[in-house]
PDB file of C-alpha atoms in Angstrom:
ATOM      1  CA  MET S   1      -0.024   0.031  -0.011  1.00  0.00           C
ATOM      2  CA  GLY S   2       2.417   2.628   1.229  1.00  0.00           C
ATOM      3  CA  GLY S   3       5.023   3.503  -1.209  1.00  0.00           C
ATOM      4  CA  VAL S   4       3.033   1.877  -4.053  1.00  0.00           C
ATOM      5  CA  ILE S   5      -0.629   2.947  -4.127  1.00  0.00           C
ATOM      6  CA  VAL S   6       0.001   5.943  -1.862  1.00  0.00           C
ATOM      7  CA  ASP S   7       2.878   8.287  -1.603  1.00  0.00           C
ATOM      8  CA  LEU S   8       4.653   8.473   1.735  1.00  0.00           C
ATOM      9  CA  ASP S   9       6.550  11.351   3.195  1.00  0.00           C
ATOM     10  CA  MET S  10       8.422  10.183   6.291  1.00  0.00           C
ATOM     11  CA  ASP S  11      10.199  13.546   6.763  1.00  0.00           C
ATOM     12  CA  LEU S  12       6.863  15.338   6.951  1.00  0.00           C
ATOM     13  CA  CYS S  13       5.481  12.768   9.440  1.00  0.00           C
ATOM     14  CA  VAL S  14       8.600  12.983  11.637  1.00  0.00           C
ATOM     15  CA  ARG S  15       8.414  16.804  11.598  1.00  0.00           C
ATOM     16  CA  ASN S  16       4.715  16.798  12.408  1.00  0.00           C
ATOM     17  CA  PHE S  17       5.281  14.429  15.338  1.00  0.00           C
ATOM     18  CA  LYS S  18       8.112  16.652  16.667  1.00  0.00           C
ATOM     19  CA  GLU S  19       6.389  20.029  16.005  1.00  0.00           C
ATOM     20  CA  LYS S  20       2.615  19.205  16.565  1.00  0.00           C
ATOM     21  CA  ALA S  21       2.925  16.431  19.118  1.00  0.00           C
ATOM     22  CA  GLY S  22       6.235  17.289  20.837  1.00  0.00           C
ATOM     23  CA  PHE S  23       7.352  13.676  20.233  1.00  0.00           C
ATOM     24  CA  ASP S  24      11.142  14.406  19.828  1.00  0.00           C
ATOM     25  CA  ASP S  25      12.442  10.764  19.733  1.00  0.00           C
ATOM     26  CA  ILE S  26       9.806   9.597  17.090  1.00  0.00           C
ATOM     27  CA  GLU S  27      12.646   8.574  14.745  1.00  0.00           C
ATOM     28  CA  ASP S  28      13.508   5.734  17.178  1.00  0.00           C
ATOM     29  CA  TYR S  29      10.076   4.122  16.261  1.00  0.00           C
ATOM     30  CA  LEU S  30       9.290   5.061  12.718  1.00  0.00           C
ATOM     31  CA  ASP S  31      10.787   3.599   9.564  1.00  0.00           C
ATOM     32  CA  ILE S  32       9.681   3.794   5.976  1.00  0.00           C
ATOM     33  CA  TYR S  33       9.463  -0.102   5.652  1.00  0.00           C
ATOM     34  CA  HIS S  34       9.229  -1.663   9.124  1.00  0.00           C
ATOM     35  CA  GLN S  35       8.282   0.176  12.265  1.00  0.00           C
ATOM     36  CA  LYS S  36      10.104  -0.365  15.616  1.00  0.00           C
ATOM     37  CA  GLY S  37       9.127  -0.859  19.251  1.00  0.00           C
ATOM     38  CA  PHE S  38       5.561  -0.076  20.342  1.00  0.00           C
ATOM     39  CA  VAL S  39       4.760   1.228  16.793  1.00  0.00           C
ATOM     40  CA  SER S  40       5.600  -2.116  15.280  1.00  0.00           C
ATOM     41  CA  LYS S  41       3.394  -3.749  17.934  1.00  0.00           C
ATOM     42  CA  PHE S  42       0.546  -1.365  16.853  1.00  0.00           C
ATOM     43  CA  GLU S  43       1.032  -2.531  13.235  1.00  0.00           C
ATOM     44  CA  GLU S  44       1.179  -6.186  14.361  1.00  0.00           C
ATOM     45  CA  GLY S  45      -2.088  -5.719  16.227  1.00  0.00           C
ATOM     46  CA  THR S  46      -0.577  -6.743  19.599  1.00  0.00           C
ATOM     47  CA  LEU S  47      -1.082  -3.157  20.862  1.00  0.00           C
ATOM     48  CA  ASP S  48      -4.440  -1.599  20.470  1.00  0.00           C
ATOM     49  CA  GLU S  49      -5.218   1.913  19.452  1.00  0.00           C
ATOM     50  CA  GLU S  50      -5.646   3.136  23.060  1.00  0.00           C
ATOM     51  CA  GLY S  51      -2.417   1.551  24.015  1.00  0.00           C
ATOM     52  CA  PHE S  52      -0.686   3.193  21.076  1.00  0.00           C
ATOM     53  CA  PHE S  53      -1.889   6.716  22.059  1.00  0.00           C
ATOM     54  CA  SER S  54      -0.925   6.035  25.642  1.00  0.00           C
ATOM     55  CA  GLU S  55       2.651   5.018  24.671  1.00  0.00           C
ATOM     56  CA  CYS S  56       2.956   8.051  22.322  1.00  0.00           C
ATOM     57  CA  LEU S  57       1.835  10.407  25.111  1.00  0.00           C
ATOM     58  CA  LYS S  58       4.669   9.091  27.277  1.00  0.00           C
ATOM     59  CA  HIS S  59       7.008  10.863  24.877  1.00  0.00           C
ATOM     60  CA  CYS S  60       5.026  14.075  24.466  1.00  0.00           C
ATOM     61  CA  PRO S  61       4.288  17.185  26.535  1.00  0.00           C
ATOM     62  CA  GLN S  62       1.133  17.079  28.726  1.00  0.00           C
ATOM     63  CA  SER S  63      -0.728  19.325  26.356  1.00  0.00           C
ATOM     64  CA  THR S  64      -0.450  16.910  23.524  1.00  0.00           C
ATOM     65  CA  THR S  65      -3.822  15.310  22.402  1.00  0.00           C
ATOM     66  CA  HIS S  66      -4.825  12.222  20.566  1.00  0.00           C
ATOM     67  CA  ALA S  67      -5.773  14.451  17.650  1.00  0.00           C
ATOM     68  CA  ASP S  68      -2.151  15.762  17.578  1.00  0.00           C
ATOM     69  CA  ILE S  69      -0.788  12.270  17.383  1.00  0.00           C
ATOM     70  CA  GLU S  70      -3.402  11.018  14.847  1.00  0.00           C
ATOM     71  CA  SER S  71      -2.865  13.952  12.555  1.00  0.00           C
ATOM     72  CA  SER S  72       0.841  13.606  12.759  1.00  0.00           C
ATOM     73  CA  PHE S  73       0.742   9.878  11.853  1.00  0.00           C
ATOM     74  CA  ARG S  74      -1.880  10.421   9.112  1.00  0.00           C
ATOM     75  CA  SER S  75       0.570  12.904   7.484  1.00  0.00           C
ATOM     76  CA  LEU S  76       2.820  10.025   6.499  1.00  0.00           C
ATOM     77  CA  LEU S  77       0.366   9.183   3.714  1.00  0.00           C
ATOM     78  CA  THR S  78       0.375  12.233   1.510  1.00  0.00           C
ATOM     79  CA  GLY S  79      -2.023  11.118  -1.266  1.00  0.00           C
ATOM     80  CA  ALA S  80      -2.478   8.728  -4.156  1.00  0.00           C
ATOM     81  CA  ASN S  81       0.207   7.755  -6.622  1.00  0.00           C
ATOM     82  CA  PRO S  82      -1.602   8.769  -9.793  1.00  0.00           C
ATOM     83  CA  ASP S  83       0.480   6.397 -11.949  1.00  0.00           C
ATOM     84  CA  VAL S  84      -0.486   3.424  -9.879  1.00  0.00           C
ATOM     85  CA  ILE S  85      -4.081   4.575  -9.551  1.00  0.00           C
ATOM     86  CA  ARG S  86      -4.343   4.552 -13.368  1.00  0.00           C
ATOM     87  CA  GLN S  87      -2.778   1.134 -13.499  1.00  0.00           C
ATOM     88  CA  ILE S  88      -5.125  -0.221 -10.846  1.00  0.00           C
ATOM     89  CA  ARG S  89      -8.120   0.918 -12.899  1.00  0.00           C
ATOM     90  CA  GLU S  90      -6.717  -0.959 -15.947  1.00  0.00           C
ATOM     91  CA  LEU S  91      -5.632  -3.988 -14.015  1.00  0.00           C
ATOM     92  CA  SER S  92      -9.034  -4.356 -12.431  1.00  0.00           C
ATOM     93  CA  LYS S  93     -10.491  -5.029 -15.821  1.00  0.00           C
ATOM     94  CA  VAL S  94      -8.397  -8.156 -16.393  1.00  0.00           C
ATOM     95  CA  CYS S  95      -7.505  -9.538 -12.894  1.00  0.00           C
ATOM     96  CA  GLU S  96      -8.434  -9.659  -9.146  1.00  0.00           C
ATOM     97  CA  LEU S  97      -6.703  -7.109  -7.003  1.00  0.00           C
ATOM     98  CA  TYR S  98      -5.984  -7.290  -3.370  1.00  0.00           C
ATOM     99  CA  VAL S  99      -4.102  -5.196  -0.762  1.00  0.00           C
ATOM    100  CA  LEU S 100      -1.659  -6.582   1.784  1.00  0.00           C
ATOM    101  CA  SER S 101      -0.143  -4.024   4.042  1.00  0.00           C
ATOM    102  CA  ASN S 102       1.724  -3.689   7.297  1.00  0.00           C
ATOM    103  CA  ASN S 103      -0.476  -1.090   8.720  1.00  0.00           C
ATOM    104  CA  ASN S 104      -2.309   0.228  11.715  1.00  0.00           C
ATOM    105  CA  PRO S 105      -5.805   1.587  12.414  1.00  0.00           C
ATOM    106  CA  VAL S 106      -4.785   5.267  12.140  1.00  0.00           C
ATOM    107  CA  CYS S 107      -2.994   4.961   8.753  1.00  0.00           C
ATOM    108  CA  THR S 108      -5.590   2.479   7.492  1.00  0.00           C
ATOM    109  CA  ARG S 109      -8.302   5.136   7.921  1.00  0.00           C
ATOM    110  CA  ARG S 110      -6.229   7.609   5.987  1.00  0.00           C
ATOM    111  CA  PHE S 111      -5.600   5.014   3.242  1.00  0.00           C
ATOM    112  CA  MET S 112      -9.420   4.349   2.988  1.00  0.00           C
ATOM    113  CA  ASP S 113     -10.052   8.119   2.671  1.00  0.00           C
ATOM    114  CA  ILE S 114      -7.545   8.219  -0.255  1.00  0.00           C
ATOM    115  CA  LEU S 115      -9.151   5.175  -1.983  1.00  0.00           C
ATOM    116  CA  ASP S 116     -12.525   6.858  -1.602  1.00  0.00           C
ATOM    117  CA  GLU S 117     -11.246  10.167  -2.975  1.00  0.00           C
ATOM    118  CA  GLU S 118      -9.965   8.221  -5.947  1.00  0.00           C
ATOM    119  CA  GLY S 119     -13.143   6.193  -6.297  1.00  0.00           C
ATOM    120  CA  ILE S 120     -11.240   2.862  -6.341  1.00  0.00           C
ATOM    121  CA  ARG S 121     -11.944   1.202  -2.988  1.00  0.00           C
ATOM    122  CA  ASN S 122     -14.438  -1.173  -4.687  1.00  0.00           C
ATOM    123  CA  LEU S 123     -11.743  -2.445  -7.192  1.00  0.00           C
ATOM    124  CA  PHE S 124     -10.086  -4.555  -4.532  1.00  0.00           C
ATOM    125  CA  GLY S 125     -11.539  -7.947  -3.693  1.00  0.00           C
ATOM    126  CA  LYS S 126     -10.251  -7.880  -0.188  1.00  0.00           C
ATOM    127  CA  MET S 127      -7.754  -5.916   1.928  1.00  0.00           C
ATOM    128  CA  TYR S 128      -5.458  -7.569   4.419  1.00  0.00           C
ATOM    129  CA  PHE S 129      -3.968  -5.412   7.062  1.00  0.00           C
ATOM    130  CA  SER S 130      -1.324  -6.686   9.490  1.00  0.00           C
ATOM    131  CA  PHE S 131      -2.891  -5.208  12.573  1.00  0.00           C
ATOM    132  CA  ARG S 132      -6.089  -7.223  11.883  1.00  0.00           C
ATOM    133  CA  MET S 133      -4.205 -10.347  11.007  1.00  0.00           C
ATOM    134  CA  LYS S 134      -1.832 -10.149  14.014  1.00  0.00           C
ATOM    135  CA  MET S 135       1.224 -10.766  11.765  1.00  0.00           C
ATOM    136  CA  LEU S 136       3.687  -8.795   9.811  1.00  0.00           C
ATOM    137  CA  LYS S 137       5.472  -8.884   6.322  1.00  0.00           C
ATOM    138  CA  PRO S 138       7.958 -10.237   5.683  1.00  0.00           C
ATOM    139  CA  GLY S 139       6.977 -13.254   7.907  1.00  0.00           C
ATOM    140  CA  ARG S 140       6.068 -16.356   5.946  1.00  0.00           C
ATOM    141  CA  GLU S 141       2.749 -16.860   7.848  1.00  0.00           C
ATOM    142  CA  ILE S 142       1.119 -13.637   6.524  1.00  0.00           C
ATOM    143  CA  TYR S 143       1.741 -14.518   2.955  1.00  0.00           C
ATOM    144  CA  GLU S 144       0.522 -18.090   3.448  1.00  0.00           C
ATOM    145  CA  THR S 145      -2.625 -16.956   5.120  1.00  0.00           C
ATOM    146  CA  VAL S 146      -3.403 -14.469   2.311  1.00  0.00           C
ATOM    147  CA  ILE S 147      -2.762 -17.079  -0.403  1.00  0.00           C
ATOM    148  CA  ALA S 148      -4.983 -19.627   1.303  1.00  0.00           C
ATOM    149  CA  ASP S 149      -7.738 -17.021   1.761  1.00  0.00           C
ATOM    150  CA  ILE S 150      -7.607 -15.902  -1.829  1.00  0.00           C
ATOM    151  CA  GLY S 151      -7.545 -19.527  -3.065  1.00  0.00           C
ATOM    152  CA  HIS S 152      -5.100 -19.269  -6.011  1.00  0.00           C
ATOM    153  CA  LYS S 153      -1.727 -20.953  -6.399  1.00  0.00           C
ATOM    154  CA  PRO S 154       1.121 -18.669  -5.392  1.00  0.00           C
ATOM    155  CA  GLU S 155       2.672 -18.940  -8.827  1.00  0.00           C
ATOM    156  CA  GLU S 156      -0.641 -17.560 -10.348  1.00  0.00           C
ATOM    157  CA  MET S 157      -0.351 -14.390  -8.250  1.00  0.00           C
ATOM    158  CA  LEU S 158       1.961 -11.326  -8.511  1.00  0.00           C
ATOM    159  CA  PHE S 159       2.951  -9.576  -5.252  1.00  0.00           C
ATOM    160  CA  VAL S 160       4.015  -5.919  -5.747  1.00  0.00           C
ATOM    161  CA  ASP S 161       5.941  -4.117  -2.983  1.00  0.00           C
ATOM    162  CA  ASP S 162       8.545  -1.433  -2.512  1.00  0.00           C
ATOM    163  CA  SER S 163      10.523  -3.295   0.166  1.00  0.00           C
ATOM    164  CA  THR S 164      13.161  -5.747  -0.816  1.00  0.00           C
ATOM    165  CA  SER S 165      12.728  -7.712   2.400  1.00  0.00           C
ATOM    166  CA  ASN S 166       8.963  -7.995   1.840  1.00  0.00           C
ATOM    167  CA  ILE S 167       9.697  -9.140  -1.737  1.00  0.00           C
ATOM    168  CA  ARG S 168      12.112 -11.839  -0.407  1.00  0.00           C
ATOM    169  CA  GLY S 169       9.556 -12.991   2.082  1.00  0.00           C
ATOM    170  CA  ALA S 170       6.909 -13.366  -0.685  1.00  0.00           C
ATOM    171  CA  GLU S 171       9.327 -15.251  -2.886  1.00  0.00           C
ATOM    172  CA  VAL S 172       9.949 -17.801  -0.138  1.00  0.00           C
ATOM    173  CA  VAL S 173       6.298 -18.930  -0.355  1.00  0.00           C
ATOM    174  CA  GLY S 174       6.407 -19.175  -4.081  1.00  0.00           C
ATOM    175  CA  LEU S 175       4.704 -15.902  -5.100  1.00  0.00           C
ATOM    176  CA  ARG S 176       5.866 -14.054  -8.222  1.00  0.00           C
ATOM    177  CA  THR S 177       7.120 -10.701  -7.218  1.00  0.00           C
ATOM    178  CA  LEU S 178       7.730  -7.122  -8.619  1.00  0.00           C
ATOM    179  CA  LEU S 179       9.839  -4.676  -6.652  1.00  0.00           C
ATOM    180  CA  TYR S 180       8.143  -1.338  -7.134  1.00  0.00           C
ATOM    181  CA  THR S 181      10.059   1.892  -7.661  1.00  0.00           C
ATOM    182  CA  ARG S 182       8.466   5.133  -8.699  1.00  0.00           C
ATOM    183  CA  GLY S 183       7.515   4.834 -12.337  1.00  0.00           C
ATOM    184  CA  THR S 184       7.391   1.067 -12.590  1.00  0.00           C
ATOM    185  CA  ASP S 185       4.854  -0.076 -15.189  1.00  0.00           C
ATOM    186  CA  ILE S 186       3.037  -2.889 -13.369  1.00  0.00           C
ATOM    187  CA  LEU S 187       0.953  -3.509 -16.493  1.00  0.00           C
ATOM    188  CA  GLN S 188       4.023  -4.086 -18.622  1.00  0.00           C
ATOM    189  CA  ALA S 189       5.605  -6.321 -15.962  1.00  0.00           C
ATOM    190  CA  LEU S 190       2.551  -8.558 -16.161  1.00  0.00           C
TER     191      LEU S 190
END
């Protein structure tokens, strides 16, 4: 999802956490591909939303609100990648599409807003989010669970991601893969 369907701005997110929420050591927890510490637990679903906000507030001034934290985290997702949105519309005419994302409730809400703004939410057969599944990419179990749920053979599927470790994890279970970088033509790769 992030880095493929939607554009990410880690610098903006970190700056907002520091300036709006007063969370000065946020860089110890945020990473463009795999979160750390309690933020990783939030994405894995082993820390609920209230626990996440509680942990964040331990790093912030007393005046910081949940809204400050939520808006700071949501700023990570800056909007749709127009190139990929166009490709999704085309791909949806010829194949089934699914989302598999290491994600959390806060950024998932932002992602859904972006899909609604683009009018493409309904083009995905199903969306799999790590916090709901209680597992993370690149762990083998998350891919196997998604493959079993979708019901296709792994070699009949194409997994697209912007993280080399997630790509390697998908390849271990037999998925065909495409490492996405800005400008990649997914249609041509198929």
